[in-house]
Amino acid sequence: MRSRRSATAGPRPLDAADRAVKPAAFDYLRPGSVDEAVAQLARHGGDAKILAGGQSLVPLLNFRIVRPSVLVDINRLTALDFIEAHGDGLRIGALARHHTLETSLLVRERFPALAAAMRHVAHLAIRNRGTIGGSLSHADPAAELPMMALLLDAEIWTSGGRHAADGFFLGPLTTTLAEDELVTEIALPTLRPNTGWGFEEFSMRHGDFALAAVATTLTAADGKISEARLGTAGVGETPLRLRAVEAMLVGEPFTPELAAEAARLARAAVDPPSDLRASADYRRHLVAALMERALNDAWARAR
Ligand SMILES: Cc1cc2nc3c(=O)[nH]c(=O)nc-3n(C[C@H](O)[C@H](O)[C@H](O)COP(=O)(O)OP(=O)(O)OC[C@H]3O[C@@H](n4cnc5c(N)ncnc54)[C@H](O)[C@@H]3O)c2cc1C
């Protein structure tokens, strides 16, 4: 037990308890290039973990839920920290921080739904550190970025090649990435002209993970919906695209009644979990309410 000290006493020497850290011991590597990082990952196999923003990994380390023997810190790979125009689409480096996505003029102009979604990711201090590559690799089912990648038909480029976002997320915290594969950049293809968007999220407090979130784009042509995309987060083991509801909307003239019908179908299409924060039925209710709003917003913006 520590003895009591007077407020005026000088600094107390560190004891063993002070020196103990929360995570299990690990070796720390800081590669200077993508090739070096991949070589280090390959050398240590499943024992190594990439450290990007650390906003998901460090809590897992502190609780000793993960105990890698090696951390490969990629924060020196500054070539992966970029946002660039690519045709009318965008290329985003894996180390682009959430707050950079939120405030980038290019993102706001070309993918305003993405900029809007970023404001719902945690708190500013976390958004200053968290990276797009980390969020997609971590694959939290309630996270905004995986849903947006799926909605926007993103391509996820890695040291091993290209993954379509559709099919990348296999389950909670599980993707198709190999143990020694490093996400390097994300490509967002051009949206068609006259495409509007909607984003809605409900969480217990601002900055919490979503109980349910939805995102949608609608493209207008000749007064009808020519393309529809509907995504959800927090209501399944992975983010979802509601393809059957999208197909029902295409070719139809938009009406508020059609949005309400699509929202009812969206509610029936999801199979959310029940947990301490919300029942499955409440989450289904949220999907319907949020989707109806998002579809009306998307159509208003499409025109
Ligand atoms: C209090 C709190 C609230 C949060 N709320 C939200 C929220 O509302 N919405 C949300 O989406 N997120 C939320 N987060 C998580 C945050 O967005 C994280 O920043 C993000 O999920 C992970 O990004 P990172 O760069 O911090 O990754 P890290 O924590 O460094 O890594 C996460 C995982 O991805 C792997 N990884 C990282 N980069 C790569 C790469 N380039 N290639 C391959 N694998 C890689 C790591 O090895 C690790 O397994 C919250 C976090 C905290 C602490």
Tab-separated table of C-alpha atoms in Angstrom, residues 2 7 15 19 24 37 48 52 54 64 89 122 129-130 135 185-187 191 204 235 251 262-263 291 296:
chain	number	residue	atom	x	y	z
A	2	ARG	CA	1.288	3.492	-0.765
A	7	ALA	CA	1.208	18.098	-0.842
A	15	ASP	CA	7.688	2.144	-7.748
A	19	ARG	CA	6.106	1.504	-14.103
A	24	ALA	CA	0.938	-6.852	-22.482
A	37	ALA	CA	6.010	-2.480	-43.217
A	48	ALA	CA	2.096	-8.441	-35.491
A	52	ALA	CA	-2.476	3.622	-37.288
A	54	GLY	CA	-4.624	3.737	-32.331
A	64	ARG	CA	-5.481	-7.172	-23.212
A	89	GLY	CA	-13.904	10.696	-58.017
A	122	ALA	CA	-16.720	9.802	-32.084
A	129	ARG	CA	-6.101	10.627	-34.784
A	130	GLY	CA	-8.350	7.924	-36.315
A	135	SER	CA	-11.648	2.212	-39.536
A	185	GLU	CA	-5.657	3.777	-50.262
A	186	ILE	CA	-9.377	3.976	-50.921
A	187	ALA	CA	-10.780	4.956	-54.333
A	191	LEU	CA	-21.242	9.754	-58.713
A	204	MET	CA	-27.395	7.521	-27.173
A	235	VAL	CA	-28.134	-3.220	-37.411
A	251	GLY	CA	-37.643	3.470	-62.394
A	262	ALA	CA	-39.101	1.818	-48.978
A	263	ALA	CA	-38.549	2.572	-45.281
A	291	MET	CA	-34.414	5.796	-43.887
A	296	ASN	CA	-36.652	12.503	-48.709
